[in-house]
Coordinates of N, CA and C in Angstrom, one line a residue:
M23 N -2.5 -15.6 7.6 CA -1.7 -15.3 8.7 C -1.4 -13.8 8.7
L24 N -1.6 -13.1 9.8 CA -1.5 -11.7 9.9 C -0.3 -11.3 10.7
H25 N 0.5 -10.5 10.1 CA 1.7 -10.0 10.8 C 1.6 -8.5 11.0
H26 N 1.9 -8.0 12.2 CA 1.9 -6.6 12.4 C 3.3 -6.1 12.5
E27 N 3.5 -4.8 12.5 CA 4.8 -4.1 12.5 C 5.6 -4.7 13.7
A28 N 4.9 -4.9 14.8 CA 5.6 -5.3 16.0 C 6.3 -6.7 15.8
D29 N 5.7 -7.5 14.9 CA 6.3 -8.8 14.7 C 7.7 -8.7 14.1
H30 N 8.0 -7.6 13.3 CA 9.2 -7.4 12.7 C 10.1 -6.4 13.4
R31 N 9.6 -5.7 14.4 CA 10.4 -4.6 15.0 C 11.5 -5.1 15.9
A32 N 11.3 -6.2 16.7 CA 12.3 -6.6 17.7 C 12.5 -5.4 18.6
N33 N 13.8 -5.1 18.9 CA 14.1 -4.0 19.8 C 14.6 -2.8 19.1
H34 N 14.2 -2.6 17.9 CA 14.7 -1.5 17.1 C 13.7 -0.4 16.9
S35 N 12.9 -0.1 18.0 CA 12.0 0.9 17.9 C 12.6 2.3 17.9
Q36 N 12.1 3.2 17.0 CA 12.7 4.5 16.9 C 11.7 5.5 17.4
P37 N 12.1 6.5 18.1 CA 11.2 7.5 18.6 C 10.6 8.3 17.5
N38 N 9.3 8.7 17.6 CA 8.7 9.4 16.6 C 9.0 10.9 16.8
Q39 N 9.7 11.5 15.8 CA 10.2 12.8 15.9 C 9.2 13.9 15.5
T40 N 8.1 13.5 14.9 CA 7.0 14.4 14.5 C 5.7 13.8 15.0
T41 N 4.7 14.7 15.0 CA 3.4 14.2 15.3 C 2.6 13.9 14.1
K42 N 3.2 13.9 12.9 CA 2.6 13.6 11.6 C 2.1 12.1 11.7
K43 N 0.9 11.9 11.1 CA 0.3 10.6 11.0 C 1.2 9.7 10.1
K44 N 1.5 8.5 10.6 CA 2.2 7.6 9.8 C 1.4 6.9 8.8
E45 N 1.9 6.8 7.6 CA 1.2 6.1 6.5 C 1.1 4.6 6.9
R46 N -0.1 4.0 6.5 CA -0.3 2.6 6.8 C -0.3 1.9 5.5
I47 N 0.5 0.8 5.5 CA 0.6 0.0 4.3 C 0.2 -1.5 4.5
L48 N -0.6 -2.0 3.6 CA -1.0 -3.4 3.7 C -0.3 -4.1 2.6
V49 N 0.5 -5.2 3.0 CA 1.3 -6.0 2.1 C 0.6 -7.3 2.0
V50 N 0.3 -7.8 0.7 CA -0.3 -9.1 0.5 C 0.6 -9.9 -0.4
D51 N 1.2 -11.0 0.2 CA 2.1 -11.9 -0.5 C 2.3 -13.1 0.3
Q52 N 2.5 -14.2 -0.4 CA 2.7 -15.5 0.3 C 4.2 -15.8 0.5
D53 N 5.1 -15.1 -0.2 CA 6.5 -15.4 -0.2 C 7.1 -14.7 1.1
A54 N 7.7 -15.6 2.0 CA 8.2 -15.1 3.2 C 9.4 -14.1 3.0
L55 N 10.2 -14.4 2.0 CA 11.4 -13.5 1.8 C 10.9 -12.2 1.3
T56 N 10.0 -12.1 0.4 CA 9.4 -10.9 -0.1 C 8.8 -10.1 1.0
C57 N 8.0 -10.8 1.9 CA 7.4 -10.1 3.0 C 8.4 -9.5 4.0
D58 N 9.5 -10.3 4.3 CA 10.5 -9.8 5.2 C 11.3 -8.6 4.5
F59 N 11.6 -8.7 3.2 CA 12.2 -7.6 2.5 C 11.4 -6.3 2.6
L60 N 10.1 -6.4 2.3 CA 9.2 -5.3 2.3 C 9.0 -4.7 3.7
A61 N 9.0 -5.6 4.7 CA 8.8 -5.2 6.1 C 10.0 -4.3 6.5
N62 N 11.2 -4.7 6.1 CA 12.4 -4.0 6.4 C 12.4 -2.6 5.7
I63 N 12.0 -2.6 4.5 CA 12.0 -1.3 3.7 C 10.9 -0.4 4.4
I64 N 9.8 -0.9 4.7 CA 8.7 -0.1 5.2 C 9.1 0.4 6.6
K65 N 9.8 -0.4 7.4 CA 10.3 0.1 8.7 C 11.2 1.3 8.5
L66 N 12.2 1.1 7.5 CA 13.1 2.2 7.3 C 12.4 3.5 6.8
L67 N 11.3 3.4 6.2 CA 10.6 4.5 5.7 C 9.7 5.1 6.8
G68 N 9.6 4.4 8.0 CA 8.9 5.0 9.1 C 7.4 4.8 9.0
C69 N 6.9 3.9 8.2 CA 5.5 3.6 8.0 C 5.0 2.5 8.9
E70 N 3.7 2.4 9.2 CA 3.1 1.3 9.8 C 2.7 0.3 8.8
F71 N 2.6 -1.0 9.1 CA 2.2 -2.0 8.1 C 1.6 -3.2 8.7
E72 N 0.9 -3.9 7.9 CA 0.4 -5.3 8.2 C 0.7 -6.1 7.0
I73 N 1.1 -7.4 7.2 CA 1.4 -8.3 6.2 C 0.5 -9.5 6.3
I74 N -0.2 -9.8 5.2 CA -1.0 -11.0 5.2 C -0.7 -11.8 3.9
N75 N -1.2 -13.0 3.9 CA -0.8 -14.0 2.9 C -1.9 -14.3 1.9
S76 N -3.1 -13.7 1.9 CA -4.1 -14.1 1.0 C -4.9 -12.8 0.6
A77 N -5.4 -12.8 -0.7 CA -6.2 -11.7 -1.2 C -7.5 -11.7 -0.5
D78 N -8.1 -12.9 -0.2 CA -9.4 -12.9 0.4 C -9.3 -12.3 1.8
E79 N -8.3 -12.5 2.6 CA -8.1 -11.9 3.9 C -7.9 -10.4 3.7
A80 N -7.2 -10.0 2.7 CA -7.0 -8.6 2.5 C -8.3 -7.9 2.2
L81 N -9.2 -8.5 1.5 CA -10.5 -7.9 1.2 C -11.2 -7.6 2.6
E82 N -11.2 -8.6 3.4 CA -11.8 -8.5 4.7 C -11.2 -7.4 5.6
I83 N -9.9 -7.3 5.6 CA -9.2 -6.3 6.4 C -9.5 -4.9 5.8
L84 N -9.5 -4.8 4.5 CA -9.8 -3.4 3.9 C -11.2 -2.9 4.2
E85 N -12.1 -3.8 4.5 CA -13.5 -3.4 4.9 C -13.5 -2.8 6.3
K86 N -12.5 -3.2 7.2 CA -12.5 -2.8 8.6 C -11.5 -1.8 8.9
T87 N -10.4 -1.7 8.1 CA -9.3 -0.9 8.5 C -8.8 0.0 7.3
A88 N -8.5 1.2 7.6 CA -8.1 2.2 6.5 C -6.6 2.0 6.3
F89 N -6.2 2.0 5.1 CA -4.8 2.0 4.7 C -4.5 3.1 3.7
D90 N -3.3 3.5 3.6 CA -2.9 4.5 2.6 C -2.3 3.8 1.3
L91 N -1.8 2.6 1.5 CA -1.1 2.0 0.4 C -1.3 0.5 0.5
L92 N -1.6 -0.1 -0.7 CA -1.7 -1.6 -0.8 C -0.6 -2.1 -1.7
I93 N 0.2 -3.0 -1.3 CA 1.2 -3.6 -2.1 C 0.8 -5.1 -2.2
A94 N 0.4 -5.6 -3.4 CA -0.1 -6.9 -3.5 C 0.6 -7.7 -4.7
D95 N 0.8 -9.0 -4.5 CA 1.3 -9.8 -5.6 C 0.1 -10.2 -6.5
F96 N 0.2 -9.8 -7.8 CA -0.9 -10.1 -8.7 C -1.0 -11.6 -9.0
H97 N -0.1 -12.4 -8.7 CA -0.1 -13.8 -9.0 C -0.9 -14.6 -8.0
L98 N -1.2 -14.0 -6.8 CA -2.0 -14.8 -5.8 C -3.4 -15.1 -6.3
P99 N -4.0 -16.2 -5.8 CA -5.4 -16.4 -6.1 C -6.3 -15.3 -5.6
N100 N -7.2 -14.9 -6.4 CA -8.1 -13.8 -6.2 C -7.5 -12.4 -6.1
S101 N -6.3 -12.3 -6.5 CA -5.6 -11.0 -6.4 C -6.2 -10.0 -7.4
K102 N -6.7 -10.4 -8.5 CA -7.3 -9.5 -9.5 C -8.6 -8.9 -8.9
Q103 N -9.4 -9.8 -8.2 CA -10.6 -9.4 -7.5 C -10.2 -8.4 -6.4
L104 N -9.2 -8.7 -5.6 CA -8.7 -7.7 -4.6 C -8.4 -6.4 -5.2
L105 N -7.6 -6.3 -6.2 CA -7.2 -5.1 -6.8 C -8.4 -4.3 -7.4
E106 N -9.3 -5.0 -8.1 CA -10.5 -4.4 -8.7 C -11.4 -3.8 -7.6
T107 N -11.6 -4.6 -6.6 CA -12.5 -4.2 -5.5 C -11.9 -3.1 -4.7
S108 N -10.6 -3.1 -4.4 CA -10.0 -2.0 -3.6 C -10.0 -0.7 -4.4
L109 N -9.8 -0.8 -5.7 CA -9.9 0.4 -6.6 C -11.3 1.0 -6.7
Q110 N -12.3 0.1 -6.6 CA -13.7 0.6 -6.7 C -14.2 1.1 -5.3
K111 N -13.9 0.4 -4.3 CA -14.5 0.7 -3.0 C -13.6 1.8 -2.2
H112 N -12.3 1.8 -2.5 CA -11.4 2.7 -1.9 C -10.5 3.4 -2.9
P113 N -11.1 4.3 -3.6 CA -10.4 5.0 -4.7 C -9.2 5.8 -4.2
Q114 N -9.2 6.2 -3.0 CA -8.1 7.0 -2.4 C -6.9 6.1 -2.0
L115 N -7.1 4.8 -2.0 CA -6.1 3.8 -1.7 C -5.1 3.7 -2.8
Q116 N -3.8 4.0 -2.5 CA -2.8 3.9 -3.5 C -2.4 2.4 -3.6
T117 N -2.1 1.9 -4.8 CA -1.9 0.5 -5.1 C -0.6 0.3 -5.9
I118 N 0.2 -0.7 -5.3 CA 1.4 -1.2 -6.1 C 1.2 -2.6 -6.3
C119 N 1.2 -3.0 -7.6 CA 1.0 -4.4 -8.0 C 2.3 -5.1 -8.3
M120 N 2.6 -6.2 -7.7 CA 3.9 -6.9 -8.0 C 3.6 -7.9 -9.1
I121 N 4.3 -7.8 -10.2 CA 4.1 -8.7 -11.4 C 5.2 -9.6 -11.6
Q122 N 4.9 -10.9 -11.7 CA 6.0 -11.9 -11.9 C 6.2 -12.3 -13.4
H123 N 5.1 -12.3 -14.2 CA 5.2 -12.8 -15.5 C 4.7 -11.7 -16.5
R124 N 5.4 -11.7 -17.6 CA 5.1 -10.7 -18.6 C 3.6 -10.7 -19.1
Q125 N 3.1 -11.9 -19.3 CA 1.7 -12.0 -19.9 C 0.7 -11.5 -18.8
I126 N 1.0 -11.6 -17.5 CA 0.1 -11.1 -16.5 C 0.2 -9.6 -16.5
F127 N 1.4 -9.0 -16.8 CA 1.6 -7.6 -16.8 C 0.5 -6.9 -17.7
F128 N 0.3 -7.4 -18.9 CA -0.7 -6.8 -19.8 C -2.1 -6.9 -19.3
E129 N -2.4 -8.0 -18.6 CA -3.7 -8.1 -17.9 C -3.9 -7.1 -16.8
A130 N -2.8 -6.9 -16.0 CA -2.8 -6.0 -14.9 C -2.9 -4.5 -15.4
L131 N -2.4 -4.2 -16.6 CA -2.4 -2.9 -17.1 C -3.8 -2.3 -17.2
R132 N -4.8 -3.2 -17.3 CA -6.2 -2.8 -17.4 C -6.8 -2.2 -16.1
L133 N -6.0 -2.4 -15.0 CA -6.4 -1.8 -13.7 C -6.0 -0.4 -13.6
P134 N -7.0 0.6 -13.7 CA -6.6 2.0 -13.6 C -6.1 2.4 -12.2
G135 N -5.1 3.2 -12.2 CA -4.7 3.7 -10.9 C -3.7 2.9 -10.1
A136 N -3.3 1.8 -10.7 CA -2.3 0.9 -10.0 C -0.9 1.1 -10.6
A137 N 0.1 1.2 -9.7 CA 1.5 1.2 -10.2 C 2.0 -0.3 -10.2
F138 N 3.0 -0.5 -11.0 CA 3.5 -1.9 -11.1 C 4.9 -1.9 -10.9
V139 N 5.4 -3.1 -10.3 CA 6.8 -3.3 -10.1 C 7.0 -4.8 -10.4
P140 N 8.1 -5.0 -11.2 CA 8.4 -6.5 -11.5 C 8.9 -7.2 -10.3
K141 N 8.6 -8.5 -10.2 CA 9.0 -9.3 -9.1 C 9.9 -10.4 -9.7
P142 N 11.1 -10.6 -9.2 CA 11.7 -10.0 -8.0 C 12.1 -8.5 -8.4
F143 N 12.1 -7.7 -7.4 CA 12.4 -6.3 -7.6 C 13.6 -5.9 -6.8
N144 N 14.2 -4.8 -7.1 CA 15.4 -4.3 -6.4 C 15.0 -3.2 -5.4
F145 N 15.8 -3.0 -4.5 CA 15.6 -2.0 -3.4 C 15.2 -0.7 -3.9
D146 N 16.0 -0.1 -4.8 CA 15.7 1.2 -5.3 C 14.3 1.3 -6.0
D147 N 14.0 0.3 -6.8 CA 12.7 0.4 -7.5 C 11.5 0.4 -6.6
I148 N 11.5 -0.5 -5.6 CA 10.3 -0.6 -4.7 C 10.3 0.7 -3.8
V149 N 11.4 1.1 -3.3 CA 11.4 2.4 -2.5 C 10.9 3.5 -3.3
Q150 N 11.3 3.7 -4.5 CA 10.8 4.7 -5.4 C 9.3 4.6 -5.6
K151 N 8.8 3.4 -5.8 CA 7.3 3.3 -6.0 C 6.6 3.6 -4.7
I152 N 7.1 3.2 -3.6 CA 6.4 3.5 -2.3 C 6.4 5.0 -2.0
H153 N 7.6 5.6 -2.3 CA 7.7 7.1 -2.1 C 6.7 7.8 -3.0
Q154 N 6.6 7.4 -4.3 CA 5.7 8.0 -5.2 C 4.2 7.8 -4.8
A155 N 3.9 6.6 -4.3 CA 2.5 6.4 -3.8 C 2.2 7.2 -2.6
I156 N 3.1 7.3 -1.7 CA 2.8 8.1 -0.5 C 2.7 9.6 -0.8
H157 N 3.6 10.0 -1.7 CA 3.6 11.4 -2.2 C 2.2 11.7 -2.9
H158 N 1.8 10.8 -3.7 CA 0.5 11.0 -4.4 C -0.6 11.1 -3.4
K159 N -0.6 10.2 -2.4 CA -1.6 10.1 -1.4 C -1.7 11.5 -0.6
N160 N -0.5 12.0 -0.3 CA -0.4 13.2 0.5 C -0.9 14.4 -0.4
L161 N -0.6 14.4 -1.7 CA -1.1 15.5 -2.6 C -2.7 15.4 -2.7
Q162 N -3.2 14.2 -2.7 CA -4.7 14.0 -2.7 C -5.3 14.6 -1.5
Q163 N -4.6 14.3 -0.3 CA -5.2 14.8 1.0 C -5.1 16.3 1.0
I164 N -4.1 16.9 0.5 CA -3.9 18.4 0.5 C -5.0 19.0 -0.4
E165 N -5.2 18.4 -1.5 CA -6.3 18.8 -2.5 C -7.7 18.7 -1.8
N166 N -7.9 17.6 -1.2 CA -9.2 17.4 -0.5 C -9.4 18.4 0.6
D167 N -8.4 18.7 1.4 CA -8.4 19.7 2.5 C -8.7 21.1 1.9
F168 N -8.0 21.4 0.8 CA -8.2 22.7 0.2 C -9.7 22.9 -0.3
R169 N -10.2 21.9 -0.9 CA -11.6 21.9 -1.4 C -12.6 22.1 -0.2
R170 N -12.3 21.4 0.9 CA -13.2 21.5 2.0 C -13.1 22.9 2.6
L171 N -11.9 23.4 2.8 CA -11.7 24.8 3.3 C -12.3 25.8 2.5
R172 N -12.2 25.7 1.2 CA -12.8 26.6 0.2 C -14.3 26.6 0.3
Q173 N -14.9 25.4 0.5 CA -16.4 25.3 0.6 C -16.8 26.0 1.9
E174 N -16.1 25.7 3.0 CA -16.4 26.3 4.3 C -16.3 27.9 4.2
F175 N -15.2 28.4 3.6 CA -15.0 29.8 3.5 C -16.1 30.5 2.7
F176 N -16.6 29.9 1.6 CA -17.6 30.5 0.8 C -19.0 30.4 1.4
R177 N -19.2 29.5 2.4 CA -20.4 29.4 3.2 C -20.6 30.6 4.2
L178 N -19.5 31.1 4.6 CA -19.6 32.2 5.6 C -20.2 33.5 5.1

């Protein structure tokens, strides 16, 4: 089941005060309360998002659509494959992995480049992780732009 930002927006749309590109976040979880909680947080942060309920569907969507951040429940079926594949095929994609059980945490630690948050999580923890992921993504973009500009400059 695919949910878009508009599904959660109702009549609370806010005017875009800048022309900056909004970050796009893909949330993968089966728990409706978690999805609603994350949707509200992501809206407050001014990001665009999609919420889906399966790791397999997330893999399909990631092949067609670019996202800046993936937030996924590690406990879902095929979630390990989702995280491994997304880290291999989309190394620029920031990833936050929601962990429910301590023994799964140690398995998830083997995934390089993923941040972790215990589930259930509190507001401050998840907001901090999202901010860190977006900040890291923006720093990567600045670094890539700098490299590209430097290469163009030295070609002249």
